[in-house]
PDB file of C-alpha atoms in Angstrom:
ATOM      1  CA  MET A 490      39.241  -5.429  30.138  1.00 52.00           C
ATOM      2  CA  PHE A 491      36.116  -7.602  29.627  1.00 69.00           C
ATOM      3  CA  GLY A 492      38.193 -10.704  30.372  1.00 77.00           C
ATOM      4  CA  LEU A 493      39.947 -10.514  27.025  1.00 79.00           C
ATOM      5  CA  THR A 494      43.407 -12.001  27.037  1.00 89.00           C
ATOM      6  CA  PHE A 495      45.997 -11.801  24.307  1.00 88.00           C
ATOM      7  CA  GLU A 496      45.144 -15.329  23.153  1.00 91.00           C
ATOM      8  CA  LYS A 497      41.431 -14.506  22.808  1.00 91.00           C
ATOM      9  CA  LEU A 498      42.197 -11.348  20.848  1.00 85.00           C
ATOM     10  CA  LEU A 499      44.519 -13.333  18.578  1.00 89.00           C
ATOM     11  CA  ILE A 500      41.789 -15.903  17.897  1.00 91.00           C
ATOM     12  CA  ILE A 501      39.290 -13.122  17.152  1.00 87.00           C
ATOM     13  CA  GLY A 502      41.813 -11.573  14.762  1.00 84.00           C
ATOM     14  CA  VAL A 503      42.410 -14.865  12.935  1.00 88.00           C
ATOM     15  CA  ILE A 504      38.663 -15.437  12.596  1.00 89.00           C
ATOM     16  CA  ALA A 505      38.259 -11.875  11.286  1.00 84.00           C
ATOM     17  CA  VAL A 506      40.965 -12.483   8.666  1.00 84.00           C
ATOM     18  CA  PHE A 507      39.165 -15.584   7.423  1.00 87.00           C
ATOM     19  CA  LEU A 508      35.684 -14.050   7.492  1.00 87.00           C
ATOM     20  CA  LEU A 509      36.520 -10.674   5.988  1.00 83.00           C
ATOM     21  CA  GLY A 510      39.278 -11.721   3.658  1.00 84.00           C
ATOM     22  CA  PRO A 511      42.357  -9.747   2.679  1.00 81.00           C
ATOM     23  CA  ASP A 512      40.368  -7.321   0.493  1.00 87.00           C
ATOM     24  CA  ARG A 513      38.039  -5.873   3.146  1.00 88.00           C
ATOM     25  CA  LEU A 514      40.257  -6.307   6.234  1.00 83.00           C
ATOM     26  CA  PRO A 515      42.250  -3.033   5.869  1.00 87.00           C
ATOM     27  CA  HIS A 516      39.024  -1.046   5.510  1.00 90.00           C
ATOM     28  CA  TYR A 517      37.507  -2.552   8.672  1.00 87.00           C
ATOM     29  CA  ALA A 518      40.779  -2.196  10.581  1.00 86.00           C
ATOM     30  CA  ALA A 519      40.820   1.525   9.712  1.00 93.00           C
ATOM     31  CA  GLN A 520      37.198   1.853  10.860  1.00 94.00           C
ATOM     32  CA  LEU A 521      38.040   0.141  14.144  1.00 89.00           C
ATOM     33  CA  GLY A 522      40.971   2.516  14.637  1.00 94.00           C
ATOM     34  CA  ARG A 523      38.727   5.537  14.014  1.00 97.00           C
ATOM     35  CA  LEU A 524      36.131   4.176  16.435  1.00 96.00           C
ATOM     36  CA  VAL A 525      38.707   3.683  19.203  1.00 95.00           C
ATOM     37  CA  ARG A 526      40.138   7.148  18.568  1.00 96.00           C
ATOM     38  CA  SER A 527      36.671   8.765  18.700  1.00 97.00           C
ATOM     39  CA  LEU A 528      35.813   6.926  21.935  1.00 95.00           C
ATOM     40  CA  ARG A 529      39.067   8.128  23.487  1.00 96.00           C
ATOM     41  CA  ASP A 530      38.334  11.696  22.355  1.00 96.00           C
ATOM     42  CA  MET A 531      34.807  11.523  23.824  1.00 96.00           C
ATOM     43  CA  ALA A 532      36.172  10.296  27.172  1.00 94.00           C
ATOM     44  CA  ASN A 533      38.790  13.045  27.248  1.00 94.00           C
ATOM     45  CA  GLY A 534      36.125  15.616  26.293  1.00 95.00           C
ATOM     46  CA  ALA A 535      33.885  14.473  29.136  1.00 92.00           C
ATOM     47  CA  LYS A 536      36.818  14.674  31.529  1.00 87.00           C
ATOM     48  CA  ASP A 537      37.692  18.201  30.343  1.00 90.00           C
ATOM     49  CA  ARG A 538      34.066  19.318  30.626  1.00 91.00           C
ATOM     50  CA  MET A 539      33.858  17.899  34.146  1.00 86.00           C
ATOM     51  CA  ARG A 540      37.049  19.751  35.060  1.00 86.00           C
ATOM     52  CA  GLU A 541      35.586  23.005  33.671  1.00 88.00           C
ATOM     53  CA  GLU A 542      32.289  22.607  35.541  1.00 88.00           C
ATOM     54  CA  MET A 543      33.775  21.532  38.874  1.00 84.00           C
ATOM     55  CA  GLY A 544      36.580  24.064  38.808  1.00 83.00           C
ATOM     56  CA  PRO A 545      39.564  23.615  41.122  1.00 80.00           C
ATOM     57  CA  GLU A 546      37.689  21.028  43.206  1.00 80.00           C
ATOM     58  CA  PHE A 547      38.125  18.497  40.384  1.00 77.00           C
ATOM     59  CA  ASP A 548      41.785  18.019  41.233  1.00 76.00           C
ATOM     60  CA  ASP A 549      40.972  17.527  44.942  1.00 79.00           C
ATOM     61  CA  VAL A 550      38.762  14.482  44.286  1.00 79.00           C
ATOM     62  CA  ASP A 551      40.408  11.144  45.068  1.00 79.00           C
ATOM     63  CA  TRP A 552      39.253   9.145  42.021  1.00 76.00           C
ATOM     64  CA  GLN A 553      40.881   5.903  43.226  1.00 80.00           C
ATOM     65  CA  LYS A 554      38.667   6.009  46.305  1.00 79.00           C
ATOM     66  CA  LEU A 555      35.538   6.198  44.107  1.00 79.00           C
ATOM     67  CA  ASP A 556      36.515   3.227  41.914  1.00 79.00           C
ATOM     68  CA  PRO A 557      33.705   0.642  42.232  1.00 79.00           C
ATOM     69  CA  ARG A 558      36.098  -2.247  41.558  1.00 77.00           C
ATOM     70  CA  GLN A 559      37.754  -1.758  44.949  1.00 78.00           C
ATOM     71  CA  TYR A 560      34.600  -2.437  46.972  1.00 79.00           C
ATOM     72  CA  ASP A 561      34.621  -5.798  48.696  1.00 80.00           C
ATOM     73  CA  PRO A 562      31.495  -6.346  50.800  1.00 83.00           C
ATOM     74  CA  ARG A 563      33.375  -8.557  53.254  1.00 84.00           C
ATOM     75  CA  ARG A 564      36.001  -5.855  53.854  1.00 80.00           C
ATOM     76  CA  ILE A 565      33.352  -3.147  54.252  1.00 80.00           C
ATOM     77  CA  ILE A 566      31.460  -5.183  56.862  1.00 83.00           C
ATOM     78  CA  ARG A 567      34.674  -6.110  58.674  1.00 81.00           C
ATOM     79  CA  GLU A 568      35.708  -2.437  58.872  1.00 80.00           C
ATOM     80  CA  ALA A 569      32.232  -1.358  59.983  1.00 80.00           C
ATOM     81  CA  LEU A 570      32.213  -3.928  62.769  1.00 82.00           C
ATOM     82  CA  ALA A 571      35.738  -2.984  63.813  1.00 79.00           C
ATOM     83  CA  ASP A 572      34.678   0.668  64.157  1.00 68.00           C
ATOM     84  CA  ASP A 573      31.669  -0.219  66.331  1.00 59.00           C
ATOM     85  CA  PRO A 574      32.241   1.315  69.809  1.00 57.00           C
ATOM     86  CA  PHE A 575      29.859  -1.175  71.456  1.00 57.00           C
ATOM     87  CA  VAL A 576      31.921  -4.207  70.527  1.00 52.00           C
ATOM     88  CA  ASP A 577      34.327  -5.000  73.379  1.00 56.00           C
ATOM     89  CA  ALA A 578      35.347  -8.532  72.554  1.00 54.00           C
ATOM     90  CA  PRO A 579      34.936 -10.861  69.612  1.00 56.00           C
ATOM     91  CA  VAL A 580      31.628 -12.699  69.571  1.00 55.00           C
ATOM     92  CA  LYS A 581      31.848 -16.420  70.230  1.00 58.00           C
ATOM     93  CA  PRO A 582      29.642 -18.518  67.954  1.00 57.00           C
ATOM     94  CA  VAL A 583      26.824 -20.440  69.598  1.00 54.00           C
ATOM     95  CA  VAL A 584      27.219 -24.160  69.079  1.00 55.00           C
ATOM     96  CA  GLY A 585      24.153 -26.299  69.540  1.00 52.00           C
ATOM     97  CA  ARG A 586      21.349 -25.531  71.996  1.00 46.00           C
ATOM     98  CA  ALA A 587      23.492 -25.787  75.122  1.00 49.00           C
ATOM     99  CA  ALA A 588      24.144 -22.038  75.079  1.00 49.00           C
ATOM    100  CA  VAL A 589      20.406 -21.267  75.027  1.00 53.00           C
ATOM    101  CA  GLY A 590      19.545 -23.365  78.044  1.00 58.00           C
ATOM    102  CA  PRO A 591      17.463 -26.448  78.638  1.00 65.00           C
ATOM    103  CA  ILE A 592      14.349 -26.855  76.544  1.00 71.00           C
ATOM    104  CA  ALA A 593      11.176 -27.227  78.606  1.00 76.00           C
ATOM    105  CA  ARG A 594       8.585 -29.630  77.207  1.00 81.00           C
ATOM    106  CA  LEU A 595       4.976 -28.498  77.182  1.00 82.00           C
ATOM    107  CA  THR A 596       2.254 -30.699  78.511  1.00 85.00           C
ATOM    108  CA  ALA A 597      -0.755 -31.597  76.390  1.00 85.00           C
ATOM    109  CA  ASP A 598      -3.042 -28.940  77.906  1.00 87.00           C
ATOM    110  CA  GLU A 599      -0.381 -26.177  78.021  1.00 86.00           C
ATOM    111  CA  ARG A 600      -0.241 -23.459  75.352  1.00 84.00           C
ATOM    112  CA  ALA A 601       2.967 -22.247  73.751  1.00 80.00           C
ATOM    113  CA  PRO A 602       4.286 -18.907  75.051  1.00 79.00           C
ATOM    114  CA  PHE A 603       3.177 -15.936  72.986  1.00 79.00           C
ATOM    115  CA  ASP A 604       4.783 -12.493  72.798  1.00 78.00           C
ATOM    116  CA  SER A 605       2.236  -9.900  71.658  1.00 80.00           C
ATOM    117  CA  GLU A 606       4.930  -7.297  71.031  1.00 82.00           C
ATOM    118  CA  ALA A 607       6.907  -9.521  68.689  1.00 79.00           C
ATOM    119  CA  THR A 608       4.185  -9.861  66.061  1.00 62.00           C
TER     120      THR A 608
END
């Protein structure tokens, strides 16, 4: 959670002991406990309210599928391309200009080709 490891939490705790001192530390620790408890109660209350409003459909929802942490753009694109019915074989990458064909040089009085539909 938030990239906090046990070592980082231990360092934060040691710094808190030195900054707050032994007199005020129990008071702030109790406040932190109450804050965590109230946040947990609010989350459970929101979950219960959602269950009441959605009714029996709440239990049918696959919450793991809706978790935003599971989305990997590379996997999504790979699956979308794999499901494409128009793709018969894997696409070979074009290397250099040999796959395009020979490049014709224009003479000095010749104009470059122009496609009016492309612009």
